[in-house]
Amino acid sequence: MGMEKRVPLENYIEYPEAEMRERVSRFTQNLLRRRTVRDYSERPVERAVIEQAIIAAGSAPSGANHQPWHFVVLSDPAKRKALREAAEAEEAAFYNGKAPQEWLDALAPLGTDASKPFLEHAPVLIAVFAQKRGGEEIGQDKKNYYIHESVGIACGFLLAALHEAGLVTLTHTPNPMRFLNEVCERPVEEKPYMLIVGGYPAEDATVPEHALVKKSLNEITTWL
Ligand code: IYR
């Protein structure tokens, strides 16, 4: 046996099968309403809501439970403006030559372009950083494991929590996004992983039809 200390599993809840079916379908139907939205209202979102969503993200499973993530919530207008300008410069380079035609063709049905006003004006902007080194406690300097998997799951939890709160979201990954370290005042050892934008949709918000098409259960599943 290992040297680990173990405690009883607490807080587990078993549901009767009928309730289980009901719960999972309610959860699924709710997640199916999630849309990636690019048109935001400037109406503010309470800090307490953002905090709860980040707590949900921070509960994600991670390699060796090292929790290799850091979340920077950006509201400072000067920082938001600087971030937008840096991201739009990278995106302009991407859309005007750097991206291969195949990639541009894949994006055409989404209608995205280099203009990213939500980076400055959406009420919630969270920059997620991945830590190569750290540990289960702040201040440690151990090697982290399965960093991409861990931070990816945390981002999924974050998106789901914001959706559950009744907000719309957008993932944005300017490429390259090293400029985020400076804007967000994070050390170079941390790698910017993703920007998560959230808020209330603008009254005239639209979504591309293309994004409504999801593969069916049969297409994405094999039962052996
Ligand atoms: N980062 C760019 C391009 C982009 C790439 C993919 I793949 C998308 O699904 C959407 C956008 C941008 O944000 O415009």
JSON list of N, CA, C and O and ligand atoms in Angstrom, two decimals, residues 38 91 94-95 103 106-107 110 112-116 118 170-175, ligand 1:
[
{"chain": "A", "resi": 38, "resn": "ARG", "atom": "N", "xyz": [-20.58, 36.03, -30.56]},
{"chain": "A", "resi": 38, "resn": "ARG", "atom": "CA", "xyz": [-19.57, 37.08, -30.78]},
{"chain": "A", "resi": 38, "resn": "ARG", "atom": "C", "xyz": [-20.11, 38.49, -30.59]},
{"chain": "A", "resi": 38, "resn": "ARG", "atom": "O", "xyz": [-19.36, 39.45, -30.62]},
{"chain": "A", "resi": 91, "resn": "GLU", "atom": "N", "xyz": [-4.40, 38.80, -35.53]},
{"chain": "A", "resi": 91, "resn": "GLU", "atom": "CA", "xyz": [-5.48, 38.25, -36.35]},
{"chain": "A", "resi": 91, "resn": "GLU", "atom": "C", "xyz": [-5.45, 38.82, -37.76]},
{"chain": "A", "resi": 91, "resn": "GLU", "atom": "O", "xyz": [-5.74, 38.12, -38.72]},
{"chain": "A", "resi": 94, "resn": "PHE", "atom": "N", "xyz": [-3.02, 36.97, -39.60]},
{"chain": "A", "resi": 94, "resn": "PHE", "atom": "CA", "xyz": [-3.55, 35.62, -39.86]},
{"chain": "A", "resi": 94, "resn": "PHE", "atom": "C", "xyz": [-4.49, 35.63, -41.06]},
{"chain": "A", "resi": 94, "resn": "PHE", "atom": "O", "xyz": [-4.33, 34.86, -42.01]},
{"chain": "A", "resi": 95, "resn": "TYR", "atom": "N", "xyz": [-5.46, 36.54, -41.03]},
{"chain": "A", "resi": 95, "resn": "TYR", "atom": "CA", "xyz": [-6.47, 36.55, -42.10]},
{"chain": "A", "resi": 95, "resn": "TYR", "atom": "C", "xyz": [-5.93, 37.10, -43.41]},
{"chain": "A", "resi": 95, "resn": "TYR", "atom": "O", "xyz": [-6.46, 36.80, -44.48]},
{"chain": "A", "resi": 103, "resn": "TRP", "atom": "N", "xyz": [-7.48, 26.67, -44.33]},
{"chain": "A", "resi": 103, "resn": "TRP", "atom": "CA", "xyz": [-7.97, 27.13, -43.02]},
{"chain": "A", "resi": 103, "resn": "TRP", "atom": "C", "xyz": [-9.00, 28.24, -43.22]},
{"chain": "A", "resi": 103, "resn": "TRP", "atom": "O", "xyz": [-10.08, 28.24, -42.61]},
{"chain": "A", "resi": 106, "resn": "ALA", "atom": "N", "xyz": [-12.21, 26.86, -44.23]},
{"chain": "A", "resi": 106, "resn": "ALA", "atom": "CA", "xyz": [-12.93, 26.21, -43.12]},
{"chain": "A", "resi": 106, "resn": "ALA", "atom": "C", "xyz": [-13.64, 27.24, -42.24]},
{"chain": "A", "resi": 106, "resn": "ALA", "atom": "O", "xyz": [-14.69, 26.96, -41.66]},
{"chain": "A", "resi": 107, "resn": "LEU", "atom": "N", "xyz": [-13.06, 28.43, -42.15]},
{"chain": "A", "resi": 107, "resn": "LEU", "atom": "CA", "xyz": [-13.64, 29.48, -41.31]},
{"chain": "A", "resi": 107, "resn": "LEU", "atom": "C", "xyz": [-14.73, 30.28, -42.02]},
{"chain": "A", "resi": 107, "resn": "LEU", "atom": "O", "xyz": [-15.56, 30.91, -41.35]},
{"chain": "A", "resi": 110, "resn": "LEU", "atom": "N", "xyz": [-18.24, 30.49, -40.80]},
{"chain": "A", "resi": 110, "resn": "LEU", "atom": "CA", "xyz": [-18.44, 31.13, -39.49]},
{"chain": "A", "resi": 110, "resn": "LEU", "atom": "C", "xyz": [-18.46, 32.64, -39.61]},
{"chain": "A", "resi": 110, "resn": "LEU", "atom": "O", "xyz": [-18.96, 33.35, -38.73]},
{"chain": "A", "resi": 112, "resn": "THR", "atom": "N", "xyz": [-15.96, 34.71, -39.39]},
{"chain": "A", "resi": 112, "resn": "THR", "atom": "CA", "xyz": [-15.05, 35.42, -38.48]},
{"chain": "A", "resi": 112, "resn": "THR", "atom": "C", "xyz": [-14.08, 36.29, -39.28]},
{"chain": "A", "resi": 112, "resn": "THR", "atom": "O", "xyz": [-13.78, 36.01, -40.44]},
{"chain": "A", "resi": 113, "resn": "ASP", "atom": "N", "xyz": [-13.59, 37.33, -38.63]},
{"chain": "A", "resi": 113, "resn": "ASP", "atom": "CA", "xyz": [-12.55, 38.15, -39.25]},
{"chain": "A", "resi": 113, "resn": "ASP", "atom": "C", "xyz": [-11.64, 38.71, -38.15]},
{"chain": "A", "resi": 113, "resn": "ASP", "atom": "O", "xyz": [-11.74, 38.31, -36.99]},
{"chain": "A", "resi": 114, "resn": "ALA", "atom": "N", "xyz": [-10.79, 39.65, -38.52]},
{"chain": "A", "resi": 114, "resn": "ALA", "atom": "CA", "xyz": [-9.77, 40.13, -37.58]},
{"chain": "A", "resi": 114, "resn": "ALA", "atom": "C", "xyz": [-10.32, 41.12, -36.55]},
{"chain": "A", "resi": 114, "resn": "ALA", "atom": "O", "xyz": [-9.61, 41.50, -35.62]},
{"chain": "A", "resi": 115, "resn": "SER", "atom": "N", "xyz": [-11.57, 41.51, -36.69]},
{"chain": "A", "resi": 115, "resn": "SER", "atom": "CA", "xyz": [-12.14, 42.49, -35.78]},
{"chain": "A", "resi": 115, "resn": "SER", "atom": "C", "xyz": [-12.66, 41.79, -34.51]},
{"chain": "A", "resi": 115, "resn": "SER", "atom": "O", "xyz": [-13.50, 40.90, -34.58]},
{"chain": "A", "resi": 116, "resn": "LYS", "atom": "N", "xyz": [-12.13, 42.20, -33.34]},
{"chain": "A", "resi": 116, "resn": "LYS", "atom": "CA", "xyz": [-12.48, 41.51, -32.09]},
{"chain": "A", "resi": 116, "resn": "LYS", "atom": "C", "xyz": [-12.93, 42.50, -31.02]},
{"chain": "A", "resi": 116, "resn": "LYS", "atom": "O", "xyz": [-12.32, 42.62, -29.94]},
{"chain": "A", "resi": 118, "resn": "PHE", "atom": "N", "xyz": [-15.24, 42.41, -28.90]},
{"chain": "A", "resi": 118, "resn": "PHE", "atom": "CA", "xyz": [-15.60, 41.80, -27.62]},
{"chain": "A", "resi": 118, "resn": "PHE", "atom": "C", "xyz": [-14.43, 41.73, -26.65]},
{"chain": "A", "resi": 118, "resn": "PHE", "atom": "O", "xyz": [-14.61, 41.70, -25.44]},
{"chain": "A", "resi": 170, "resn": "LEU", "atom": "N", "xyz": [-17.58, 32.70, -25.51]},
{"chain": "A", "resi": 170, "resn": "LEU", "atom": "CA", "xyz": [-16.79, 32.57, -26.73]},
{"chain": "A", "resi": 170, "resn": "LEU", "atom": "C", "xyz": [-15.38, 32.17, -26.33]},
{"chain": "A", "resi": 170, "resn": "LEU", "atom": "O", "xyz": [-14.82, 32.72, -25.37]},
{"chain": "A", "resi": 171, "resn": "THR", "atom": "N", "xyz": [-14.82, 31.20, -27.01]},
{"chain": "A", "resi": 171, "resn": "THR", "atom": "CA", "xyz": [-13.40, 30.90, -26.80]},
{"chain": "A", "resi": 171, "resn": "THR", "atom": "C", "xyz": [-12.62, 31.61, -27.90]},
{"chain": "A", "resi": 171, "resn": "THR", "atom": "O", "xyz": [-13.03, 31.62, -29.06]},
{"chain": "A", "resi": 172, "resn": "HIS", "atom": "N", "xyz": [-11.53, 32.21, -27.52]},
{"chain": "A", "resi": 172, "resn": "HIS", "atom": "CA", "xyz": [-10.71, 32.90, -28.52]},
{"chain": "A", "resi": 172, "resn": "HIS", "atom": "C", "xyz": [-9.25, 32.57, -28.24]},
{"chain": "A", "resi": 172, "resn": "HIS", "atom": "O", "xyz": [-8.79, 32.63, -27.10]},
{"chain": "A", "resi": 173, "resn": "THR", "atom": "N", "xyz": [-8.55, 32.22, -29.31]},
{"chain": "A", "resi": 173, "resn": "THR", "atom": "CA", "xyz": [-7.13, 31.88, -29.17]},
{"chain": "A", "resi": 173, "resn": "THR", "atom": "C", "xyz": [-6.32, 32.62, -30.22]},
{"chain": "A", "resi": 173, "resn": "THR", "atom": "O", "xyz": [-6.01, 32.07, -31.28]},
{"chain": "A", "resi": 174, "resn": "PRO", "atom": "N", "xyz": [-6.02, 33.90, -29.96]},
{"chain": "A", "resi": 174, "resn": "PRO", "atom": "CA", "xyz": [-5.17, 34.61, -30.91]},
{"chain": "A", "resi": 174, "resn": "PRO", "atom": "C", "xyz": [-3.86, 33.83, -31.06]},
{"chain": "A", "resi": 174, "resn": "PRO", "atom": "O", "xyz": [-3.42, 33.18, -30.10]},
{"chain": "A", "resi": 175, "resn": "ASN", "atom": "N", "xyz": [-3.30, 33.88, -32.23]},
{"chain": "A", "resi": 175, "resn": "ASN", "atom": "CA", "xyz": [-2.12, 33.04, -32.49]},
{"chain": "A", "resi": 175, "resn": "ASN", "atom": "C", "xyz": [-1.04, 33.86, -33.19]},
{"chain": "A", "resi": 175, "resn": "ASN", "atom": "O", "xyz": [-1.27, 34.32, -34.28]},
{"chain": "B", "resi": 1, "resn": "IYR", "atom": "N1", "xyz": [-8.09, 32.76, -34.23]},
{"chain": "B", "resi": 1, "resn": "IYR", "atom": "C1", "xyz": [-8.84, 33.29, -35.36]},
{"chain": "B", "resi": 1, "resn": "IYR", "atom": "C2", "xyz": [-9.25, 32.26, -36.33]},
{"chain": "B", "resi": 1, "resn": "IYR", "atom": "C3", "xyz": [-10.21, 31.23, -35.91]},
{"chain": "B", "resi": 1, "resn": "IYR", "atom": "C4", "xyz": [-9.82, 29.92, -35.97]},
{"chain": "B", "resi": 1, "resn": "IYR", "atom": "C5", "xyz": [-10.69, 28.91, -35.70]},
{"chain": "B", "resi": 1, "resn": "IYR", "atom": "I1", "xyz": [-10.06, 27.02, -35.96]},
{"chain": "B", "resi": 1, "resn": "IYR", "atom": "C6", "xyz": [-12.02, 29.19, -35.34]},
{"chain": "B", "resi": 1, "resn": "IYR", "atom": "O1", "xyz": [-12.93, 28.16, -35.08]},
{"chain": "B", "resi": 1, "resn": "IYR", "atom": "C7", "xyz": [-12.43, 30.51, -35.28]},
{"chain": "B", "resi": 1, "resn": "IYR", "atom": "C8", "xyz": [-11.52, 31.53, -35.55]},
{"chain": "B", "resi": 1, "resn": "IYR", "atom": "C9", "xyz": [-10.03, 34.12, -34.89]},
{"chain": "B", "resi": 1, "resn": "IYR", "atom": "O2", "xyz": [-10.33, 34.13, -33.69]},
{"chain": "B", "resi": 1, "resn": "IYR", "atom": "O3", "xyz": [-10.64, 34.79, -35.70]}
]
